Structure formats: structure tokens, C-alpha cells
């Protein structure tokens, strides 16, 4: 039996919950272990209830586990809310000087210990020291991480934190904790990153040179990640006055030939839709990351959802081609950003990348190398590519629907663009031939765009029962498939990254072979399931849906599919 332990650290916002998780995650990763850390927090600066749940394993893990082995409660509310989640051999540490509250609860005055070590702010370091000591980690592992984190700080900070960690470890030295394990000494597996970080790195590797945004949770982390590269890479990140301005700045930069992007959430995407339409009619490439959160309106601003799929498929007035991609993992996220930029440039259309709060704010291991492509092709023509640059027409009618894209003021070719319908040379026109000609030209791209779509990734695709999902739900679906197979069910998984143009033929081939399939989505209406039925005629047997703002646990999916199958079998 391998290592599979979950630690949950909870308390009020402002108590350093994130810091405890970061310390634990980096210590585990440094030993070659795999981790998945999920942040759960309320929409407030201080107070309320927040927690970080870290799953530690010696094999790759792709979803949070519902069983908690070690609960660190920095507030009474945390203890009340999560004590029932403890596994049979689990233990809760309660930040209190009171006597133990039960056989599986130990009172340790974490905050008071931190004050004695140098300040209450180091309660997170005390907690990290206690956690790692209970899990059997050598003291040297946390010391190594603390030295790396605090060595550049002013004198005394590192020493105080080392003392705080040691105090926490000593406080639990006499406790026998059953889930403790032998710590490996292996090279770190891959890179420990959040979803927001991997999306930023993917954009940077794709030669993104301009990013404009208006802060909106949970997308802000992507832009913050890009901002960290300003000055080190040929990149400008601009905080605009609102989402409308951000979208139009991106279109302007792209019009000038610079790969550009923005990132927002559903409410911000709603404001960007007029800009999206402008990109559609001007055939200007742009990349928009929509990091979904529950709505409508402000909804649950710090929680997760997959309910914007139908919205992004049809957003903006009238119709025009676009790409919609939804990465299923960190590795997929890096690659998807590269594809989004490449496809947007090649077809001169918007590309929307759909992620969500769970994807963006969770930390996991990116296992594939993060390499930039050897070359970038923006599909831009110059005077040298034309027989007669002065005869250039930006919206030339072509068989493919793709007109040669020249840059303004970059040669003899005159580039004219308008948000109105236009002639082939860009002049505004309302004639019927120009209108029909340009609409048909734009939509002629679809045939080739459909050819770019990759089939969904699969596990056990020839199984009798298939579980189907998209985006960040893939990790939980994959683990639930393994649970069902361990119980003897012939089950497999299907995970869509490429959603629009819809990969119809691949979907028909895969889903047409199974006896029945279940949709697994984080929305109330099984939006991808509806799209599958619309495009293939295939209807899911049942949908496993979750829309409470929290990510799926694999056992939830497996339990509901198993119950449905048992009902069929009678």
C-alpha cells in the first residue's frame, strides 16, 4: 500500500493558511512526493472560514480525497465543520490551551507557541512543524525549505521561523500518528505549480507580448504570474480601467501584430463580449482565458464552477467562428495556451480558454517539460510575400476563408479595418454581395478549424460504461473510474479539452461504442451533455452534477454511478 495522506489546515482568512500549505507542499515535493493542494476560502479579506487541503502521495494524484487524516484547526469553527471528515485513524490538532476535546483531538497552543518563538504571525510555521513531525518527516526537510524562503529576509526572521517549526515538532513528539510514513529521498517529480502559474507560463512560452486585464477572481493569478516576467521577457502587462478596455487593448495590440491575451471570469467575460464581436468581424486574433466561478452576477466569487460553456460558445452579437478549449490538467494547461495562440493566429479568430477557480488556485505537479516551441508562426504577410502590395485587400475572398494578414504601417500594403461590415479592401459596405460574401468567407474557415480539433482523451474507451467530462473535472473522473474498476465495473473515462468546433466524429466513434455514458459536470444542466446530444444525437443515461461551488471528490462520482448501475441491474 502506498502513501496517500490528506492534511487539512483551516482557520480564519488572514491566519496564514496558505503559508502552511505552501510549506508542506514544498517539503513534500522536495522529497519526490506528489501533492495536490486545494484552496477553499470565502470572499473576504479577514475572518470567515478558509482551509487548504493537501493530498500527499507517492504516485500522481489528480483530485482531492474526501478522507482527512490530519486536521489542523486554527479556529473553533474549523473543528466544528471538519471533525466529522477525519478518517478512522485520523487526528485533529486544535489551536487551544484547553484540555483535549476527544480521543482524536489534541489541543496544542499553536498561536501562543508562535508568540514565544517571535510573533503570532509564525503560527503557520508552528503548524507546519507539527504536521510534518506527525507525518514522520525529518526536521531537516522543513529547515531546508525555511532557509530557502527566509534567507533573504532581515536578520532574525529565519531564526525565529526555525524556532517556531521546532516548537511545533516538539509539541507532538510524544504522539503516535498511524498515517505517518517513511519519507523517500528522491529527486522532485516535475514542477510544483498552480493552475494560474502554468497558464501564465504557457502564454509566455507562446510568445505572448501583451496582456491587459481588470482584476477578477479567480483569473487575477494568471495576470499576476505574467507580471512577474515583466522586465525579464519582452512582455507588457497592463491593468486596464475595466474589462471592456482590457479586451479592446488586446485587440489593438494584436492588430499591430503582437500576440496578446486577457484573463477574466464570467462577469468580466460578459463585459468583454462586444470586444469579442469586434475581434470576430475584424478577424483579429485574441486569446481570452475565462476562469469560471459560480454566478450569475457576483455569485460565489471565490469558488468553482463549469457553467459558462454555453455562454462562451455563443457570446457576442451575431455569429462568427471561434475556438473554445478547456485544459484538463497542468500539463494540458501549458499546451492549451500554446495551441490557443497558434490557432487564433492561423485562423484570425478569437480563442477562449475555459478554466475555473479549482484549476487556477490548486497546486499540483506538472510532469512534462515546460518547453517553448522552437519557432512561432503568426501567419503575417509582408510586402515581400505579395506580387503587388499596393493591391492588398485585408478581407480578400479566398477558398479557405482565411485572408492574408498584413500589419498596418508595415509596408506598402494598406490595411483598413472597421467594426462595420466591409468590402474586401476593408472599406465599410452594406451591399448584399459584400455582406453575404464576408459572412460566407468567415464561416468557410470552419472546415479547417474542425480539422484542428483533437479527439477527447480516454481511459479504457472500450468499456461498457463511460464517464464523460471536460476541463478540470477530468482528474476526479479519472480517479472515480479507477474506483469503479476496482469494484468490478467495466468503466472508462472520456475527457474533452477541445470543445469548439465540436469534435463530432471522434465523439460519435467513442461514445457510440459504449452501452451507456454518464455526464460528469459542475453545472446544473449538463451543458456538454447537451452539446453532445445536439451534435451526435447521443444522449447520456444520467448526469452526475455538482454546482455547490466546490470541486468533485472522486468517491462522489463513483458512488452515484454505482447506484445508477445497481438500479439498472435490479
Coordinates of C-alpha atoms in Angstrom, one line a residue:
X1 CA 0.0 0.0 0.0
X2 CA 1.5 3.3 -1.0
X3 CA 1.4 6.7 0.6
X4 CA -2.0 8.6 0.4
X5 CA -2.5 11.0 3.2
X6 CA -4.6 14.2 3.3
X7 CA -3.9 17.1 5.6
X8 CA -6.4 19.9 6.0
X9 CA -5.4 23.2 7.6
X10 CA -8.3 25.6 8.4
X11 CA -8.9 28.8 10.2
X12 CA -9.9 32.4 9.5
X13 CA -8.7 34.4 6.5
X14 CA -5.6 36.2 7.5
X15 CA -4.2 33.4 9.7
X16 CA -1.7 32.2 7.1
X17 CA -3.5 29.1 6.0
X18 CA -1.9 29.4 2.5
X19 CA 1.6 29.6 4.0
X20 CA 1.2 26.4 5.9
X21 CA 0.1 24.7 2.7
X22 CA 3.0 26.1 0.7
X23 CA 5.5 25.0 3.3
X24 CA 4.0 21.4 3.4
X25 CA 3.8 21.2 -0.4
X26 CA 7.3 22.3 -1.0
X27 CA 8.7 19.9 1.7
X28 CA 6.8 17.0 0.1
X29 CA 7.7 17.9 -3.4
X30 CA 11.4 18.3 -2.4
X31 CA 11.4 14.6 -1.4
X32 CA 9.9 13.4 -4.7
X33 CA 6.4 13.0 -3.4
X34 CA 3.3 14.1 -5.3
X35 CA 0.9 16.6 -3.9
X36 CA -2.4 18.2 -4.8
X37 CA -3.4 21.3 -2.8
X38 CA -6.9 22.7 -2.9
X39 CA -7.6 26.2 -1.6
X40 CA -11.1 26.9 -0.2
X41 CA -11.8 30.4 1.0
X42 CA -14.6 32.8 1.5
X43 CA -14.9 36.1 -0.3
X44 CA -13.5 38.3 2.4
X45 CA -10.1 39.7 3.4
X46 CA -10.2 38.6 7.1
X47 CA -12.3 36.4 9.2
X48 CA -14.8 33.8 7.9
X49 CA -13.5 30.3 7.3
X50 CA -10.8 29.2 4.9
X51 CA -8.9 26.0 4.5
X52 CA -6.3 24.3 2.4
X53 CA -6.4 20.6 1.8
X54 CA -3.2 18.9 0.8
X55 CA -3.2 15.4 -0.6
X56 CA 0.3 13.7 -0.3
X57 CA 1.1 10.6 -2.3
X58 CA 4.0 8.6 -3.8
X59 CA 2.1 8.5 -7.1
X60 CA 0.5 11.2 -9.2
X61 CA -2.9 12.4 -7.8
X62 CA -5.4 14.3 -9.8
X63 CA -8.2 15.1 -7.4
X64 CA -8.8 15.9 -3.7
X65 CA -9.6 13.0 -1.3
X66 CA -12.6 13.3 1.0
X67 CA -10.9 11.5 3.8
X68 CA -8.8 13.7 6.1
X69 CA -6.0 12.1 8.1
X70 CA -4.7 15.2 9.8
X71 CA -6.8 18.3 10.6
X72 CA -5.1 21.4 11.9
X73 CA -7.9 23.6 13.3
X74 CA -6.7 27.2 13.9
X75 CA -10.2 28.2 14.8
X76 CA -13.1 26.6 16.7
X77 CA -15.2 26.8 13.5
X78 CA -12.7 24.7 11.6
X79 CA -13.0 22.0 14.2
X80 CA -16.8 22.1 14.2
X81 CA -17.0 22.0 10.4
X82 CA -14.4 19.3 9.6
X83 CA -14.0 17.0 12.5
X84 CA -16.5 14.6 11.0
X85 CA -14.3 14.2 7.9
X86 CA -11.5 12.6 9.9
X87 CA -10.5 9.1 8.8
X88 CA -10.7 6.3 11.4
X89 CA -7.0 6.7 12.2
X90 CA -7.1 10.5 11.8
X91 CA -6.1 13.1 14.2
X92 CA -7.1 16.8 14.8
X93 CA -4.9 19.4 16.3
X94 CA -6.8 22.2 17.8
X95 CA -5.2 25.6 18.5
X96 CA -6.1 25.9 22.1
X97 CA -4.8 25.7 25.6
X98 CA -7.8 23.8 26.7
X99 CA -7.7 20.1 27.6
X100 CA -8.1 17.5 24.8
X101 CA -11.6 17.5 23.3
X102 CA -11.7 13.8 22.5
X103 CA -9.7 10.7 21.6
X104 CA -8.8 12.0 18.2
X105 CA -8.4 15.7 19.1
X106 CA -5.3 17.1 20.6
X107 CA -5.1 20.7 22.0
X108 CA -1.9 22.4 21.1
X109 CA -1.5 26.2 21.7
X110 CA -0.1 26.9 18.3
X111 CA -0.6 30.7 18.4
X112 CA 0.9 31.0 21.9
X113 CA 3.9 29.0 20.8
X114 CA 4.4 31.2 17.8
X115 CA 4.3 34.3 20.1
X116 CA 7.0 32.8 22.2
X117 CA 9.1 32.0 19.2
X118 CA 8.9 35.6 17.9
X119 CA 5.4 36.5 16.9
X120 CA 1.9 35.2 16.3
X121 CA 2.5 35.6 12.6
X122 CA 4.5 32.5 12.8
X123 CA 1.6 30.3 13.9
X124 CA 1.6 28.9 10.4
X125 CA 5.3 27.8 10.8
X126 CA 4.5 26.2 14.1
X127 CA 1.6 24.3 12.5
X128 CA 3.8 23.2 9.6
X129 CA 6.4 21.9 12.0
X130 CA 3.8 19.9 13.9
X131 CA 2.2 18.5 10.8
X132 CA 5.5 17.3 9.3
X133 CA 6.6 15.8 12.7
X134 CA 3.4 13.9 13.0
X135 CA 3.8 12.6 9.4
X136 CA 7.3 11.4 10.3
X137 CA 9.3 13.9 8.2
X138 CA 12.9 14.5 9.3
X139 CA 13.4 18.0 10.8
X140 CA 16.0 18.8 8.1
X141 CA 13.4 18.9 5.3
X142 CA 11.4 21.8 6.7
X143 CA 14.6 23.6 7.7
X144 CA 15.8 23.4 4.1
X145 CA 12.5 25.0 2.8
X146 CA 12.5 27.7 5.5
X147 CA 16.1 28.6 4.8
X148 CA 15.3 29.0 1.1
X149 CA 12.2 31.0 1.8
X150 CA 13.6 33.4 4.5
X151 CA 17.3 33.6 3.9
X152 CA 16.9 36.9 2.1
X153 CA 14.8 38.4 4.9
X154 CA 16.1 40.7 7.6
X155 CA 18.1 39.2 10.5
X156 CA 16.2 37.1 12.9
X157 CA 13.3 36.2 10.6
X158 CA 14.8 32.9 9.6
X159 CA 16.0 32.0 13.1
X160 CA 12.5 32.8 14.5
X161 CA 10.8 30.6 12.0
X162 CA 13.2 27.7 12.6
X163 CA 12.5 28.0 16.3
X164 CA 8.7 28.1 15.6
X165 CA 9.0 25.0 13.4
X166 CA 11.0 23.2 16.1
X167 CA 8.5 24.2 18.8
X168 CA 5.6 22.7 16.7
X169 CA 7.5 19.5 16.2
X170 CA 8.3 19.2 19.9
X171 CA 4.7 19.7 20.8
X172 CA 3.7 16.5 19.0
X173 CA 6.8 14.4 19.7
X174 CA 5.0 12.0 22.0
X175 CA 2.0 11.4 19.7
X176 CA 1.8 8.1 17.8
X177 CA 0.2 9.0 14.5
X178 CA -0.8 5.9 12.5
X179 CA -0.8 7.5 9.0
X180 CA 2.9 8.6 9.4
X181 CA 5.1 7.1 6.7
X182 CA 8.7 6.6 5.7
X183 CA 9.8 9.7 3.7
X184 CA 11.6 9.0 0.4
X185 CA 14.7 10.7 -0.7
X186 CA 14.1 11.1 -4.4
X187 CA 14.5 13.9 -6.9
X188 CA 11.5 16.2 -7.1
X189 CA 8.9 14.9 -9.6
X190 CA 8.2 17.6 -12.1
X191 CA 7.4 21.1 -11.1
X192 CA 5.1 22.2 -8.3
X193 CA 2.8 24.9 -9.7
X194 CA -0.7 26.3 -9.5
X195 CA -3.0 26.3 -12.5
X196 CA -2.7 30.1 -12.8
X197 CA 1.0 29.8 -12.9
X198 CA 1.0 27.1 -15.6
X199 CA -1.4 29.2 -17.8
X200 CA 0.9 32.2 -17.4
X201 CA 4.0 30.1 -18.3
X202 CA 2.1 28.7 -21.3
X203 CA 1.3 32.2 -22.5
X204 CA 4.9 33.3 -22.1
X205 CA 6.2 30.3 -23.9
X206 CA 3.8 31.1 -26.7
X207 CA 5.4 34.5 -27.3
X208 CA 2.6 36.5 -25.7
X209 CA 4.0 40.0 -25.6
X210 CA 1.0 42.0 -24.3
X211 CA -1.6 41.2 -21.7
X212 CA -4.3 43.5 -20.4
X213 CA -6.8 42.7 -17.7
X214 CA -9.0 44.1 -14.9
X215 CA -8.6 42.1 -11.7
X216 CA -11.3 39.5 -11.2
X217 CA -11.1 36.4 -9.1
X218 CA -10.1 33.7 -9.9
X219 CA -8.3 34.9 -13.1
X220 CA -6.1 37.5 -11.4
X221 CA -3.4 34.9 -10.5
X222 CA -2.7 34.4 -14.2
X223 CA -2.0 38.0 -14.8
X224 CA 0.0 38.3 -11.6
X225 CA 2.0 35.4 -12.9
X226 CA 2.7 37.1 -16.1
X227 CA 3.5 40.4 -14.4
X228 CA 6.4 38.6 -12.7
X229 CA 8.1 38.3 -16.0
X230 CA 7.9 42.0 -17.0
X231 CA 11.5 43.2 -17.4
X232 CA 12.8 39.7 -17.8
X233 CA 10.9 39.0 -21.0
X234 CA 9.7 41.2 -23.9
X235 CA 6.3 41.5 -22.2
X236 CA 3.9 44.3 -21.1
X237 CA 1.1 43.6 -18.7
X238 CA -1.4 46.4 -18.3
X239 CA -4.1 46.8 -15.7
X240 CA -7.0 48.4 -17.5
X241 CA -9.8 50.5 -16.1
X242 CA -12.3 47.8 -16.8
X243 CA -12.8 44.6 -18.8
X244 CA -14.1 46.4 -21.8
X245 CA -10.9 48.4 -22.1
X246 CA -8.8 45.3 -21.5
X247 CA -10.4 43.4 -24.3
X248 CA -10.1 46.3 -26.7
X249 CA -6.5 46.9 -25.8
X250 CA -5.8 43.2 -26.6
X251 CA -7.5 43.6 -30.0
X252 CA -5.4 46.8 -30.7
X253 CA -2.2 45.1 -29.8
X254 CA -3.0 42.1 -31.9
X255 CA -4.0 44.3 -34.8
X256 CA -0.4 45.7 -34.6
X257 CA 1.0 42.1 -34.8
X258 CA 1.7 41.4 -31.1
X259 CA 0.4 38.1 -29.6
X260 CA -2.0 39.3 -26.9
X261 CA -4.3 38.0 -24.2
X262 CA -6.6 38.8 -21.4
X263 CA -8.0 36.7 -18.5
X264 CA -11.2 37.2 -16.5
X265 CA -14.1 35.3 -15.1
X266 CA -17.7 35.1 -16.2
X267 CA -18.8 38.6 -15.2
X268 CA -15.8 40.1 -16.9
X269 CA -16.2 38.0 -19.9
X270 CA -19.8 39.3 -20.2
X271 CA -18.4 42.8 -20.4
X272 CA -15.8 41.7 -23.0
X273 CA -18.4 40.2 -25.4
X274 CA -18.7 43.4 -27.5
X275 CA -14.9 43.3 -27.9
X276 CA -15.1 39.6 -28.8
X277 CA -17.5 40.5 -31.6
X278 CA -15.1 43.2 -32.8
X279 CA -12.4 40.6 -33.0
X280 CA -14.8 38.4 -34.9
X281 CA -15.7 40.8 -37.6
X282 CA -12.2 42.3 -37.9
X283 CA -10.8 38.8 -37.9
X284 CA -8.2 39.8 -35.3
X285 CA -6.6 37.0 -33.3
X286 CA -7.1 37.2 -29.5
X287 CA -6.8 34.8 -26.6
X288 CA -9.2 35.1 -23.6
X289 CA -9.0 33.0 -20.5
X290 CA -12.4 32.7 -18.8
X291 CA -11.7 31.3 -15.3
X292 CA -15.2 30.2 -14.3
X293 CA -16.8 30.8 -11.0
X294 CA -20.4 30.4 -9.9
X295 CA -22.8 33.1 -11.0
X296 CA -25.0 34.8 -12.1
X297 CA -23.7 38.2 -11.3
X298 CA -21.2 38.1 -8.4
X299 CA -22.4 34.6 -7.4
X300 CA -19.7 32.8 -5.3
X301 CA -16.7 34.9 -6.4
X302 CA -14.0 32.6 -4.8
X303 CA -15.5 29.2 -5.7
X304 CA -15.6 27.0 -8.7
X305 CA -18.0 26.0 -11.5
X306 CA -18.2 24.8 -15.1
X307 CA -21.3 26.8 -16.1
X308 CA -20.0 29.2 -18.7
X309 CA -19.6 26.7 -21.6
X310 CA -22.8 27.5 -23.4
X311 CA -22.2 31.2 -22.8
X312 CA -18.7 31.3 -24.4
X313 CA -19.9 29.3 -27.4
X314 CA -22.4 32.0 -28.4
X315 CA -21.2 35.2 -26.6
X316 CA -21.3 38.4 -28.7
X317 CA -23.8 39.5 -31.3
X318 CA -24.4 37.5 -34.5
X319 CA -22.3 34.5 -35.4
X320 CA -18.6 34.0 -36.2
X321 CA -16.1 31.2 -35.8
X322 CA -14.1 30.8 -32.6
X323 CA -12.2 28.2 -30.7
X324 CA -13.1 27.0 -27.2
X325 CA -10.6 24.9 -25.3
X326 CA -10.7 23.6 -21.7
X327 CA -7.5 22.1 -20.2
X328 CA -7.9 19.1 -18.0
X329 CA -4.6 19.2 -16.1
X330 CA -1.5 21.3 -15.6
X331 CA 0.4 19.7 -18.4
X332 CA -2.7 20.2 -20.6
X333 CA -2.9 23.8 -19.5
X334 CA 0.6 24.7 -20.7
X335 CA 0.0 23.0 -24.1
X336 CA -3.5 24.5 -24.4
X337 CA -2.2 28.1 -24.1
X338 CA 0.2 27.4 -26.9
X339 CA -2.5 25.9 -29.1
X340 CA -4.9 28.8 -28.3
X341 CA -2.3 31.4 -29.5
X342 CA -1.3 29.3 -32.6
X343 CA -4.9 28.6 -33.7
X344 CA -6.1 32.2 -33.1
X345 CA -3.2 33.5 -35.3
X346 CA -3.7 30.8 -38.0
X347 CA -7.4 31.4 -38.4
X348 CA -7.6 35.0 -37.3
X349 CA -10.3 34.3 -34.8
X350 CA -10.8 34.6 -31.0
X351 CA -9.7 31.6 -28.9
X352 CA -11.3 31.1 -25.5
X353 CA -9.6 29.0 -22.8
X354 CA -12.1 27.8 -20.2
X355 CA -10.6 27.1 -16.7
X356 CA -12.1 27.6 -13.3
X357 CA -11.3 28.5 -9.7
X358 CA -10.4 24.9 -8.8
X359 CA -8.0 24.7 -11.7
X360 CA -6.4 28.1 -11.2
X361 CA -6.0 28.1 -7.4
X362 CA -4.9 24.4 -6.8
X363 CA -1.3 23.3 -6.8
X364 CA -0.2 20.1 -8.4
X365 CA 2.8 18.6 -10.2
X366 CA 3.4 19.5 -13.8
X367 CA 5.2 16.4 -15.1
X368 CA 6.0 17.3 -18.7
X369 CA 8.9 19.6 -19.5
X370 CA 7.8 23.2 -20.0
X371 CA 9.5 23.9 -23.3
X372 CA 8.7 26.8 -25.6
X373 CA 8.2 25.9 -29.3
X374 CA 11.2 26.2 -31.5
X375 CA 9.5 28.7 -33.7
X376 CA 6.4 30.9 -33.7
X377 CA 4.4 31.5 -36.9
X378 CA 2.0 34.4 -36.6
X379 CA 0.9 33.9 -40.2
X380 CA 1.6 37.5 -41.1
X381 CA 2.4 38.5 -44.7
X382 CA 4.7 41.4 -45.8
X383 CA 5.3 43.2 -49.0
X384 CA 7.8 40.6 -50.0
X385 CA 5.1 38.0 -50.0
X386 CA 2.9 39.9 -52.4
X387 CA 3.2 40.4 -56.2
X388 CA 1.6 43.9 -55.8
X389 CA 1.5 45.2 -52.2
X390 CA -0.5 48.2 -53.3
X391 CA -3.3 46.0 -54.4
X392 CA -3.5 44.3 -51.0
X393 CA -7.0 43.7 -49.6
X394 CA -7.3 42.8 -45.9
X395 CA -10.5 40.8 -46.4
X396 CA -9.7 39.1 -49.7
X397 CA -12.2 36.4 -50.6
X398 CA -10.3 33.1 -50.5
X399 CA -11.3 29.4 -50.8
X400 CA -10.2 28.8 -47.3
X401 CA -11.9 31.9 -45.9
X402 CA -8.5 33.0 -44.5
X403 CA -7.4 36.3 -46.0
X404 CA -3.7 37.2 -46.0
X405 CA -3.0 39.2 -42.8
X406 CA -0.7 42.2 -43.2
X407 CA 0.2 44.6 -40.4
X408 CA -0.7 48.3 -40.6
X409 CA 2.0 50.8 -41.5
X410 CA 4.5 48.0 -42.1
X411 CA 5.0 48.4 -45.8
X412 CA 3.2 49.5 -49.0
X413 CA 0.1 47.3 -48.2
X414 CA -2.7 49.5 -46.9
X415 CA -4.5 47.7 -44.1
X416 CA -8.1 49.1 -43.5
X417 CA -10.2 47.7 -40.7
X418 CA -13.6 48.6 -39.3
X419 CA -16.2 47.1 -36.9
X420 CA -18.8 47.6 -39.6
X421 CA -19.3 45.1 -42.4
X422 CA -16.9 45.8 -45.2
X423 CA -15.7 45.3 -48.7
X424 CA -12.7 43.0 -49.4
X425 CA -10.4 46.1 -49.1
X426 CA -11.8 47.0 -45.6
X427 CA -14.0 49.9 -46.7
X428 CA -17.4 49.9 -44.9
X429 CA -20.1 48.4 -47.1
X430 CA -23.8 47.5 -46.6
X431 CA -24.3 46.0 -50.0
X432 CA -25.8 42.5 -50.1
X433 CA -22.9 40.9 -52.1
X434 CA -20.3 42.3 -49.6
X435 CA -22.4 41.2 -46.6
X436 CA -23.0 37.7 -47.8
X437 CA -19.5 37.4 -49.2
X438 CA -17.8 38.3 -45.9
X439 CA -20.1 36.2 -43.7
X440 CA -19.5 33.2 -46.0
X441 CA -15.8 33.9 -46.1
X442 CA -15.6 33.9 -42.3
X443 CA -17.5 30.7 -42.0
X444 CA -15.5 28.9 -44.7
X445 CA -12.8 28.7 -42.1
X446 CA -14.8 26.3 -40.0
X447 CA -14.0 23.2 -42.1
X448 CA -10.3 23.6 -41.5
X449 CA -10.9 24.7 -37.9
X450 CA -12.8 21.4 -37.3
X451 CA -9.8 19.5 -38.6
X452 CA -7.6 21.1 -35.9
X453 CA -9.8 19.7 -33.1
X454 CA -8.3 16.8 -31.2
X455 CA -10.4 13.9 -30.0
X456 CA -11.1 13.6 -26.3
X457 CA -8.5 11.8 -24.2
X458 CA -9.8 8.4 -22.9
X459 CA -9.2 5.8 -20.3
X460 CA -10.5 2.3 -21.1
X461 CA -12.5 3.6 -24.1
X462 CA -14.0 0.2 -25.0
X463 CA -15.7 -0.1 -21.6
X464 CA -19.4 -0.9 -21.2
X465 CA -19.9 2.3 -19.2
X466 CA -18.2 5.6 -19.8
X467 CA -17.9 8.6 -17.6
X468 CA -17.6 11.8 -19.7
X469 CA -16.5 15.3 -18.6
X470 CA -14.4 18.3 -19.6
X471 CA -11.8 20.7 -18.2
X472 CA -10.8 20.4 -14.6
X473 CA -13.3 17.7 -13.7
X474 CA -11.2 15.2 -15.6
X475 CA -8.9 14.4 -12.6
X476 CA -11.8 13.4 -10.3
X477 CA -13.5 11.5 -13.1
X478 CA -10.3 9.6 -13.8
X479 CA -9.9 8.5 -10.2
X480 CA -13.6 7.6 -9.9
X481 CA -13.1 5.3 -13.0
X482 CA -10.3 3.5 -11.2
X483 CA -12.5 3.1 -8.1
X484 CA -15.3 1.6 -10.1
X485 CA -13.0 -0.7 -11.9
X486 CA -11.5 -1.9 -8.6
X487 CA -15.1 -2.9 -7.6
X488 CA -15.5 -4.9 -10.8
X489 CA -17.4 -2.4 -13.0
X490 CA -16.4 -2.2 -16.7
X491 CA -16.0 1.6 -16.7
X492 CA -13.9 4.1 -18.6
X493 CA -13.4 7.8 -18.9
X494 CA -13.7 10.4 -21.7
X495 CA -12.2 13.9 -21.1
X496 CA -12.8 16.8 -23.6
X497 CA -10.2 19.6 -23.9
X498 CA -11.2 20.6 -27.4
X499 CA -14.8 21.6 -27.3
X500 CA -15.5 24.0 -30.1
X501 CA -15.6 23.5 -33.1
X502 CA -17.1 20.3 -31.6
X503 CA -15.1 17.1 -32.5
X504 CA -18.2 15.4 -33.7
X505 CA -16.8 12.4 -35.5
X506 CA -14.5 11.5 -32.5
X507 CA -17.3 11.8 -30.1
X508 CA -19.6 9.6 -32.2
X509 CA -17.0 6.9 -32.5
X510 CA -16.1 6.8 -28.8
X511 CA -19.5 7.3 -27.2
X512 CA -21.3 5.2 -29.9
X513 CA -19.5 2.1 -28.8
X514 CA -20.4 2.0 -25.1
X515 CA -23.6 0.6 -23.6
X516 CA -24.3 3.9 -21.8
X517 CA -22.5 7.0 -20.7
X518 CA -22.8 9.4 -17.8
X519 CA -22.0 13.1 -18.0
X520 CA -20.0 14.5 -15.1
X521 CA -20.1 18.3 -14.9
X522 CA -20.1 21.2 -12.5
X523 CA -23.2 22.9 -13.7
X524 CA -26.9 22.3 -13.2
X525 CA -27.9 21.3 -16.8
X526 CA -25.1 19.1 -18.1
X527 CA -24.0 21.7 -20.7
X528 CA -21.5 19.5 -22.5
X529 CA -24.0 16.6 -22.4
X530 CA -26.5 18.8 -24.2
X531 CA -23.9 19.7 -26.8
X532 CA -23.0 16.1 -27.4
X533 CA -26.7 15.3 -28.0
X534 CA -27.1 18.3 -30.3
X535 CA -24.2 17.3 -32.4
X536 CA -24.3 13.5 -32.3
X537 CA -27.8 12.5 -31.3
X538 CA -26.3 10.5 -28.4
X539 CA -27.9 11.0 -25.1
X540 CA -26.3 10.3 -21.7
X541 CA -28.0 7.8 -19.5
X542 CA -27.7 10.1 -16.5
X543 CA -25.8 13.2 -15.4
X544 CA -23.7 13.4 -12.2
X545 CA -23.8 17.1 -11.5
X546 CA -22.3 19.3 -8.8
X547 CA -22.9 23.1 -8.5
X548 CA -22.3 24.0 -4.9
X549 CA -19.1 25.8 -5.7
X550 CA -16.8 23.0 -4.5
X551 CA -14.8 20.6 -6.6
X552 CA -15.7 17.0 -7.1
X553 CA -14.4 14.3 -4.9
X554 CA -13.8 11.0 -6.9
X555 CA -15.9 9.0 -4.4
X556 CA -18.9 11.2 -5.0
X557 CA -18.9 10.4 -8.7
X558 CA -18.2 6.7 -8.2
X559 CA -21.0 6.4 -5.6
X560 CA -23.6 8.0 -7.9
X561 CA -22.6 6.0 -11.0
X562 CA -22.5 2.8 -8.9
X563 CA -26.0 3.5 -7.5
X564 CA -27.4 4.1 -11.0
X565 CA -25.8 0.9 -12.4
X566 CA -27.1 -1.2 -9.4
X567 CA -30.6 0.2 -10.1
X568 CA -30.4 -1.0 -13.7
X569 CA -29.2 -4.4 -12.6
X570 CA -32.1 -4.6 -10.2

